[in-house]
mmCIF file of C-alpha atoms and ligand atoms in Angstrom:
data_model
loop_
_atom_site.group_PDB
_atom_site.id
_atom_site.type_symbol
_atom_site.label_atom_id
_atom_site.label_comp_id
_atom_site.label_asym_id
_atom_site.label_seq_id
_atom_site.Cartn_x
_atom_site.Cartn_y
_atom_site.Cartn_z
ATOM 1 C CA MET A 7 7.529 -65.465 215.001
ATOM 2 C CA THR A 8 6.814 -63.774 218.190
ATOM 3 C CA LYS A 9 8.893 -63.515 221.551
ATOM 4 C CA GLU A 10 7.190 -66.928 222.616
ATOM 5 C CA GLU A 11 8.192 -68.911 219.756
ATOM 6 C CA TYR A 12 11.841 -67.732 219.901
ATOM 7 C CA ILE A 13 12.198 -68.304 222.803
ATOM 8 C CA LYS A 14 11.245 -71.822 222.206
ATOM 9 C CA ALA A 15 13.260 -72.532 218.738
ATOM 10 C CA ALA A 16 16.114 -71.169 221.201
ATOM 11 C CA ILE A 17 15.537 -73.667 223.632
ATOM 12 C CA ASP A 18 15.005 -76.694 221.261
ATOM 13 C CA SER A 19 18.430 -75.223 219.511
ATOM 14 C CA MET A 20 20.036 -75.917 222.887
ATOM 15 C CA ILE A 21 18.270 -79.555 223.386
ATOM 16 C CA LYS A 22 19.958 -80.482 219.443
ATOM 17 C CA GLY A 23 22.875 -79.191 220.551
ATOM 18 C CA ASP A 24 22.863 -77.123 217.103
ATOM 19 C CA GLU A 25 25.267 -74.540 217.070
ATOM 20 C CA LYS A 26 23.673 -73.422 213.193
ATOM 21 C CA LEU A 27 20.674 -73.460 214.497
ATOM 22 C CA ALA A 28 21.187 -71.627 217.142
ATOM 23 C CA VAL A 29 22.898 -68.935 215.947
ATOM 24 C CA SER A 30 20.426 -68.487 212.905
ATOM 25 C CA VAL A 31 17.153 -68.480 215.480
ATOM 26 C CA MET A 32 19.338 -65.946 217.695
ATOM 27 C CA ASN A 33 20.188 -63.821 214.782
ATOM 28 C CA ASP A 34 16.743 -63.284 213.053
ATOM 29 C CA ALA A 35 15.139 -62.908 216.275
ATOM 30 C CA ILE A 36 17.057 -60.037 216.362
ATOM 31 C CA ALA A 37 16.559 -58.939 213.123
ATOM 32 C CA ASP A 38 13.466 -59.322 214.082
ATOM 33 C CA GLY A 39 13.296 -56.678 217.323
ATOM 34 C CA VAL A 40 13.606 -59.265 220.317
ATOM 35 C CA ASP A 41 16.244 -58.088 223.444
ATOM 36 C CA ALA A 42 18.819 -60.130 222.088
ATOM 37 C CA ALA A 43 20.452 -60.791 225.803
ATOM 38 C CA GLU A 44 16.520 -60.983 227.154
ATOM 39 C CA LEU A 45 16.360 -64.228 224.272
ATOM 40 C CA LEU A 46 19.874 -65.941 225.991
ATOM 41 C CA SER A 47 18.570 -66.149 229.274
ATOM 42 C CA GLU A 48 15.017 -67.042 229.075
ATOM 43 C CA GLY A 49 15.814 -69.228 226.444
ATOM 44 C CA PHE A 50 19.150 -69.998 225.537
ATOM 45 C CA SER A 51 20.452 -70.386 229.308
ATOM 46 C CA ALA A 52 16.758 -72.263 229.766
ATOM 47 C CA GLY A 53 17.853 -74.634 227.269
ATOM 48 C CA ILE A 54 21.177 -75.481 228.535
ATOM 49 C CA ARG A 55 20.072 -76.504 231.729
ATOM 50 C CA GLU A 56 17.340 -78.584 230.569
ATOM 51 C CA VAL A 57 20.147 -79.895 228.776
ATOM 52 C CA GLY A 58 22.293 -79.831 232.102
ATOM 53 C CA ASP A 59 19.272 -81.731 234.185
ATOM 54 C CA GLN A 60 19.356 -84.168 231.197
ATOM 55 C CA PHE A 61 22.459 -85.106 231.592
ATOM 56 C CA GLY A 62 22.546 -85.430 235.839
ATOM 57 C CA ARG A 63 19.754 -87.584 234.706
ATOM 58 C CA GLY A 64 20.805 -89.788 232.479
ATOM 59 C CA ARG A 65 19.741 -88.881 229.528
ATOM 60 C CA MET A 66 22.170 -87.540 227.744
ATOM 61 C CA PHE A 67 25.607 -87.685 227.706
ATOM 62 C CA LEU A 68 28.915 -85.490 227.726
ATOM 63 C CA PRO A 69 29.296 -85.063 223.106
ATOM 64 C CA GLU A 70 26.059 -83.549 223.654
ATOM 65 C CA LEU A 71 26.622 -81.156 226.407
ATOM 66 C CA MET A 72 29.645 -80.291 225.021
ATOM 67 C CA LEU A 73 27.796 -79.624 221.551
ATOM 68 C CA ALA A 74 25.736 -77.299 223.622
ATOM 69 C CA ALA A 75 27.918 -75.752 225.154
ATOM 70 C CA ASP A 76 29.412 -74.687 221.776
ATOM 71 C CA ALA A 77 25.794 -73.514 220.527
ATOM 72 C CA MET A 78 25.791 -71.617 223.658
ATOM 73 C CA LYS A 79 29.236 -69.800 223.524
ATOM 74 C CA ALA A 80 28.285 -69.246 219.628
ATOM 75 C CA VAL A 81 25.344 -66.803 220.475
ATOM 76 C CA SER A 82 26.938 -65.633 223.973
ATOM 77 C CA ALA A 83 29.388 -64.179 221.016
ATOM 78 C CA ILE A 84 26.423 -62.921 219.054
ATOM 79 C CA VAL A 85 24.819 -61.343 222.331
ATOM 80 C CA GLU A 86 28.077 -59.206 223.521
ATOM 81 C CA GLU A 87 28.485 -57.819 219.904
ATOM 82 C CA GLU A 88 25.077 -56.353 219.708
ATOM 83 C CA ILE A 89 26.115 -55.132 223.382
ATOM 84 C CA SER A 90 29.394 -53.559 222.894
ATOM 85 C CA LYS A 91 27.479 -52.355 219.655
ATOM 86 C CA LYS A 92 24.826 -50.549 221.887
ATOM 87 C CA GLY A 93 27.700 -49.325 223.512
ATOM 88 C CA GLY A 94 28.384 -48.369 226.988
ATOM 89 C CA THR A 95 29.317 -45.353 229.676
ATOM 90 C CA ALA A 96 32.669 -44.175 228.092
ATOM 91 C CA GLU A 97 33.900 -43.361 232.117
ATOM 92 C CA LYS A 98 35.460 -45.567 234.057
ATOM 93 C CA LYS A 99 33.808 -46.899 237.079
ATOM 94 C CA GLY A 100 36.350 -48.802 238.513
ATOM 95 C CA THR A 101 38.185 -52.034 237.316
ATOM 96 C CA MET A 102 36.910 -55.842 238.186
ATOM 97 C CA VAL A 103 39.543 -59.381 237.870
ATOM 98 C CA LEU A 104 36.802 -62.442 237.536
ATOM 99 C CA ALA A 105 37.916 -65.592 236.948
ATOM 100 C CA THR A 106 36.664 -68.947 236.642
ATOM 101 C CA VAL A 107 37.585 -70.555 239.610
ATOM 102 C CA GLN A 108 40.878 -73.476 239.883
ATOM 103 C CA GLY A 109 38.867 -76.842 238.733
ATOM 104 C CA ASP A 110 36.015 -75.551 237.035
ATOM 105 C CA VAL A 111 36.417 -75.365 233.335
ATOM 106 C CA HIS A 112 32.863 -73.518 232.737
ATOM 107 C CA ASP A 113 33.236 -70.000 231.442
ATOM 108 C CA ILE A 114 29.754 -69.387 229.248
ATOM 109 C CA GLY A 115 28.100 -67.666 232.345
ATOM 110 C CA LYS A 116 30.865 -66.294 233.642
ATOM 111 C CA GLY A 117 31.395 -64.463 230.087
ATOM 112 C CA ILE A 118 27.809 -63.370 230.180
ATOM 113 C CA VAL A 119 28.414 -61.299 233.032
ATOM 114 C CA ALA A 120 31.172 -60.313 231.975
ATOM 115 C CA SER A 121 29.421 -58.170 228.963
ATOM 116 C CA LEU A 122 26.886 -56.822 230.802
ATOM 117 C CA ILE A 123 29.206 -55.441 234.051
ATOM 118 C CA LYS A 124 31.668 -53.590 231.214
ATOM 119 C CA THR A 125 28.331 -51.491 229.682
ATOM 120 C CA GLN A 126 28.200 -49.565 232.910
ATOM 121 C CA GLY A 127 31.517 -48.791 232.248
ATOM 122 C CA VAL A 128 33.276 -51.142 234.599
ATOM 123 C CA LYS A 129 37.010 -52.629 233.000
ATOM 124 C CA VAL A 130 36.575 -55.913 232.967
ATOM 125 C CA ILE A 131 40.464 -58.035 233.350
ATOM 126 C CA ASP A 132 38.625 -61.386 232.877
ATOM 127 C CA LEU A 133 40.796 -64.119 233.547
ATOM 128 C CA GLY A 134 39.715 -67.458 232.160
ATOM 129 C CA ARG A 135 38.778 -70.696 233.616
ATOM 130 C CA ASP A 136 40.814 -72.853 236.270
ATOM 131 C CA VAL A 137 42.106 -69.848 237.590
ATOM 132 C CA PRO A 138 44.022 -70.522 241.142
ATOM 133 C CA ALA A 139 43.065 -68.649 243.790
ATOM 134 C CA ALA A 140 46.509 -66.473 244.125
ATOM 135 C CA ASP A 141 46.880 -65.574 240.436
ATOM 136 C CA ILE A 142 43.412 -64.195 241.010
ATOM 137 C CA VAL A 143 44.845 -61.944 243.906
ATOM 138 C CA GLU A 144 47.940 -61.380 242.444
ATOM 139 C CA LYS A 145 46.482 -60.153 239.237
ATOM 140 C CA ALA A 146 43.839 -57.756 241.621
ATOM 141 C CA VAL A 147 46.968 -56.128 243.118
ATOM 142 C CA GLU A 148 48.810 -55.318 240.214
ATOM 143 C CA CYS A 149 46.547 -53.903 238.004
ATOM 144 C CA GLY A 150 45.012 -52.091 240.755
ATOM 145 C CA ALA A 151 41.118 -53.355 240.885
ATOM 146 C CA ASP A 152 38.504 -52.491 242.961
ATOM 147 C CA LEU A 153 37.026 -56.168 242.831
ATOM 148 C CA ILE A 154 37.552 -59.501 241.984
ATOM 149 C CA GLY A 155 35.064 -61.571 241.107
ATOM 150 C CA THR A 156 34.899 -65.390 241.071
ATOM 151 C CA SER A 157 32.398 -67.886 239.544
ATOM 152 C CA ALA A 158 31.737 -71.228 240.403
ATOM 153 C CA LEU A 159 29.451 -74.072 238.410
ATOM 154 C CA LEU A 160 30.422 -77.056 240.686
ATOM 155 C CA THR A 161 29.392 -77.855 244.042
ATOM 156 C CA THR A 162 33.090 -79.593 244.196
ATOM 157 C CA THR A 163 35.358 -76.296 243.270
ATOM 158 C CA MET A 164 32.373 -73.538 245.412
ATOM 159 C CA GLY A 165 35.634 -73.566 248.183
ATOM 160 C CA GLU A 166 38.137 -72.242 246.108
ATOM 161 C CA MET A 167 35.647 -69.147 246.713
ATOM 162 C CA LYS A 168 36.841 -69.756 250.737
ATOM 163 C CA VAL A 169 40.249 -70.101 249.308
ATOM 164 C CA LEU A 170 40.225 -67.352 247.802
ATOM 165 C CA GLU A 171 38.447 -65.222 250.863
ATOM 166 C CA GLU A 172 41.180 -66.474 253.483
ATOM 167 C CA LEU A 173 43.712 -65.507 251.294
ATOM 168 C CA LEU A 174 42.771 -62.197 251.270
ATOM 169 C CA LYS A 175 42.408 -61.839 254.858
ATOM 170 C CA GLU A 176 45.910 -63.494 255.100
ATOM 171 C CA LYS A 177 48.005 -61.471 252.922
ATOM 172 C CA GLY A 178 46.126 -58.255 254.441
ATOM 173 C CA LEU A 179 43.977 -57.633 251.598
ATOM 174 C CA LYS A 180 41.089 -58.205 252.789
ATOM 175 C CA ASN A 181 39.530 -53.872 253.032
ATOM 176 C CA LYS A 182 41.975 -53.354 249.776
ATOM 177 C CA PHE A 183 39.355 -55.798 247.576
ATOM 178 C CA LYS A 184 35.382 -56.253 247.675
ATOM 179 C CA THR A 185 34.281 -59.782 246.028
ATOM 180 C CA LEU A 186 31.535 -61.318 244.414
ATOM 181 C CA VAL A 187 30.571 -64.552 244.305
ATOM 182 C CA GLY A 188 28.560 -66.571 241.120
ATOM 183 C CA GLY A 189 27.296 -69.346 239.970
ATOM 184 C CA ALA A 190 24.818 -72.192 239.483
ATOM 185 C CA PRO A 191 25.865 -74.402 242.923
ATOM 186 C CA VAL A 192 26.398 -70.733 244.460
ATOM 187 C CA THR A 193 23.701 -69.267 246.724
ATOM 188 C CA GLU A 194 24.028 -65.904 249.194
ATOM 189 C CA ARG A 195 23.441 -68.230 252.141
ATOM 190 C CA PHE A 196 27.056 -69.381 250.516
ATOM 191 C CA ALA A 197 28.467 -65.539 250.201
ATOM 192 C CA LYS A 198 27.602 -64.555 253.304
ATOM 193 C CA ARG A 199 29.227 -67.783 255.370
ATOM 194 C CA ILE A 200 33.011 -67.459 253.230
ATOM 195 C CA GLY A 201 32.567 -63.825 253.335
ATOM 196 C CA ALA A 202 32.263 -62.507 250.097
ATOM 197 C CA ASP A 203 30.998 -59.314 250.206
ATOM 198 C CA ALA A 204 28.133 -59.488 247.622
ATOM 199 C CA TYR A 205 26.300 -62.663 246.109
ATOM 200 C CA GLY A 206 25.075 -62.897 242.100
ATOM 201 C CA GLU A 207 22.376 -64.788 240.956
ATOM 202 C CA ASP A 208 22.972 -64.036 237.728
ATOM 203 C CA ALA A 209 23.693 -61.641 235.491
ATOM 204 C CA SER A 210 21.756 -58.885 235.972
ATOM 205 C CA GLN A 211 21.987 -59.374 239.546
ATOM 206 C CA ALA A 212 25.322 -58.993 239.648
ATOM 207 C CA VAL A 213 25.587 -55.405 237.697
ATOM 208 C CA ALA A 214 23.464 -54.416 240.460
ATOM 209 C CA GLU A 215 26.050 -55.563 243.116
ATOM 210 C CA VAL A 216 29.089 -54.238 241.202
ATOM 211 C CA ALA A 217 26.900 -51.051 240.944
ATOM 212 C CA ARG A 218 26.027 -50.989 244.955
ATOM 213 C CA LEU A 219 29.867 -52.653 245.513
ATOM 214 C CA LEU A 220 31.600 -48.986 244.120
ATOM 215 C CA SER A 221 29.419 -46.807 244.720
HETATM 216 CO CO1 B1M B 314 28.793 -79.160 233.384
HETATM 217 N N1 B1M B 314 28.146 -79.242 234.849
HETATM 218 N N2 B1M B 314 30.684 -80.660 233.501
HETATM 219 N N3 B1M B 314 29.305 -78.982 231.560
HETATM 220 N N4 B1M B 314 27.666 -78.077 233.044
HETATM 221 C C1 B1M B 314 26.610 -78.838 235.541
HETATM 222 C C2 B1M B 314 26.763 -77.898 236.108
HETATM 223 C C3 B1M B 314 26.097 -79.750 235.899
HETATM 224 C C4 B1M B 314 25.335 -79.432 236.580
HETATM 225 C C5 B1M B 314 24.905 -80.652 234.835
HETATM 226 C C6 B1M B 314 24.275 -82.026 236.199
HETATM 227 O O1 B1M B 314 25.249 -82.528 236.141
HETATM 228 N N5 B1M B 314 23.148 -81.613 235.834
HETATM 229 C C7 B1M B 314 26.877 -80.607 236.746
HETATM 230 C C8 B1M B 314 27.351 -80.386 238.341
HETATM 231 C C9 B1M B 314 26.845 -80.942 239.278
HETATM 232 C C10 B1M B 314 27.759 -80.820 240.621
HETATM 233 O O2 B1M B 314 28.295 -79.972 240.768
HETATM 234 N N6 B1M B 314 26.650 -80.526 241.767
HETATM 235 C C11 B1M B 314 28.303 -80.118 235.932
HETATM 236 C C12 B1M B 314 29.311 -81.729 236.067
HETATM 237 C C13 B1M B 314 28.685 -82.925 236.723
HETATM 238 C C14 B1M B 314 30.135 -81.719 234.677
HETATM 239 C C15 B1M B 314 31.262 -82.777 234.431
HETATM 240 C C16 B1M B 314 32.361 -82.829 235.519
HETATM 241 C C17 B1M B 314 31.168 -83.131 233.647
HETATM 242 C C18 B1M B 314 32.293 -84.811 232.944
HETATM 243 O O3 B1M B 314 33.218 -83.862 233.080
HETATM 244 N N7 B1M B 314 31.615 -85.995 233.963
HETATM 245 C C19 B1M B 314 32.478 -81.413 233.895
HETATM 246 C C20 B1M B 314 33.478 -80.961 235.169
HETATM 247 C C21 B1M B 314 34.525 -79.929 234.228
HETATM 248 C C22 B1M B 314 35.196 -79.554 235.103
HETATM 249 O O4 B1M B 314 34.871 -78.130 235.602
HETATM 250 N N8 B1M B 314 35.933 -79.355 235.631
HETATM 251 C C23 B1M B 314 31.663 -80.231 233.040
HETATM 252 C C24 B1M B 314 32.104 -79.753 231.412
HETATM 253 C C25 B1M B 314 30.943 -79.386 231.134
HETATM 254 C C26 B1M B 314 31.592 -78.910 229.861
HETATM 255 C C27 B1M B 314 33.006 -78.866 229.245
HETATM 256 C C28 B1M B 314 30.241 -79.878 228.501
HETATM 257 C C29 B1M B 314 30.313 -77.114 229.152
HETATM 258 C C30 B1M B 314 30.867 -76.164 229.735
HETATM 259 C C31 B1M B 314 31.351 -75.203 228.767
HETATM 260 C C32 B1M B 314 31.745 -73.985 229.356
HETATM 261 O O5 B1M B 314 31.241 -73.478 230.150
HETATM 262 N N9 B1M B 314 32.712 -73.467 228.174
HETATM 263 C C33 B1M B 314 29.417 -78.531 230.418
HETATM 264 C C34 B1M B 314 28.289 -77.463 230.803
HETATM 265 C C35 B1M B 314 27.455 -76.834 229.915
HETATM 266 C C36 B1M B 314 27.127 -77.325 231.859
HETATM 267 C C37 B1M B 314 26.054 -77.097 232.415
HETATM 268 C C38 B1M B 314 24.933 -78.101 231.235
HETATM 269 C C39 B1M B 314 25.700 -75.437 231.725
HETATM 270 C C40 B1M B 314 26.381 -74.261 231.917
HETATM 271 C C41 B1M B 314 25.937 -72.639 231.540
HETATM 272 O O6 B1M B 314 26.665 -73.132 230.871
HETATM 273 N N10 B1M B 314 24.881 -73.019 231.974
HETATM 274 C C42 B1M B 314 25.863 -77.653 233.468
HETATM 275 C C43 B1M B 314 24.165 -77.808 234.474
HETATM 276 C C44 B1M B 314 23.256 -76.417 234.887
HETATM 277 O O7 B1M B 314 24.290 -75.159 234.952
HETATM 278 N N11 B1M B 314 22.165 -76.446 235.076
HETATM 279 C C45 B1M B 314 26.219 -78.005 234.092
HETATM 280 C C46 B1M B 314 24.700 -71.322 231.172
HETATM 281 C C47 B1M B 314 24.714 -69.973 231.748
HETATM 282 C C48 B1M B 314 24.353 -68.538 230.744
HETATM 283 O O8 B1M B 314 24.330 -70.159 233.105
HETATM 284 O O9 B1M B 314 26.796 -70.506 234.077
HETATM 285 O O10 B1M B 314 25.049 -70.627 236.091
HETATM 286 P P1 B1M B 314 25.460 -70.320 234.706
HETATM 287 O O11 B1M B 314 25.658 -68.564 234.735
HETATM 288 C C49 B1M B 314 24.617 -67.565 235.543
HETATM 289 C C50 B1M B 314 24.348 -67.441 236.725
HETATM 290 O O12 B1M B 314 24.796 -68.741 236.956
HETATM 291 C C51 B1M B 314 25.368 -65.958 237.255
HETATM 292 O O13 B1M B 314 25.256 -65.063 236.133
HETATM 293 C C52 B1M B 314 25.369 -66.423 234.720
HETATM 294 C C53 B1M B 314 24.333 -65.581 233.463
HETATM 295 O O14 B1M B 314 22.593 -64.972 234.063
HETATM 296 N N12 B1M B 314 25.974 -66.091 237.296
HETATM 297 C C54 B1M B 314 27.579 -65.614 238.033
HETATM 298 C C55 B1M B 314 27.764 -67.392 236.842
HETATM 299 N N13 B1M B 314 29.029 -66.744 237.520
HETATM 300 C C56 B1M B 314 29.160 -65.417 238.192
HETATM 301 C C57 B1M B 314 29.319 -65.023 238.796
HETATM 302 C C58 B1M B 314 29.361 -63.811 239.333
HETATM 303 C C59 B1M B 314 27.375 -64.064 239.604
HETATM 304 C C60 B1M B 314 26.270 -64.551 238.805
HETATM 305 O O15 B1M B 314 29.825 -62.824 239.864
HETATM 306 C C61 B1M B 314 31.351 -62.579 240.060
#
């Protein structure tokens, strides 16, 4: 199959919420020399966004969304393995604490961001999802992090990023950590407004911003 055909098959597997099919499309594509990270972003991510749109329009329902999410997690794990096989730089350039904000369980995109940032020689401490701002700050202090990254997928939880910025200011820690924000509803304008140091539209922009912040 060509890369375009794999992209179509990846989108289709997400719409069907078929984890087995998704995994076999990903494995076959890798065996055919297709770049796993590109297929993830151009195929599977596009497919799950389509599922999200259909869900938003009431044409698909929560169980279907959950099946697509499981399939997406399975292919993300394959991509993470591929990325770690290729190896990154051994030199540690900095430490980043990463989390999905409180009230939000969406962690697929954050996982992809974490995998790519790790390849750049940055130690990533992933606190998971639904993490209160106070816990993120506490962990960042404890491990002497350089960066704090947060992800939000809900318009109702993006405000937690502002809570984090305010907490850092309140504790006199704003100059100690650089902050990076991202997630589907987050914009550059929002990032500036809350006082975050950087915004990543996708995983590759997040990697570029991390490199800029650490330089
Ligand atoms: Co939810 N969900 N969901 N969901 N879900 C959305 C976000 C939604 C847009 C769907 C829709 O209605 N069209 C909608 C939000 C609407 C809004 O806020 N305005 C929504 C809703 C409503 C909900 C529930 C409330 C549904 C319900 O229960 N009635 C519920 C909320 C639960 C909660 O969090 N409290 C819910 C639940 C779920 C599932 C559990 C079923 C599942 C999540 C599983 C999981 O993550 N473990 C799920 C999913 C899968 C989605 C959609 C379909 C896909 C999200 C995803 O994984 N995308 C989503 C629709 C959509 O986004 N269009 C939707 C793929 C991923 C690779 O992309 O996460 O955007 P993304 O990450 C990208 C970039 O954003 C960026 O880089 C990543 C890679 O390129 N990025 C960063 C992300 N984080 C970054 C951090 C950075 C930098 C870049 O720096 C630190």
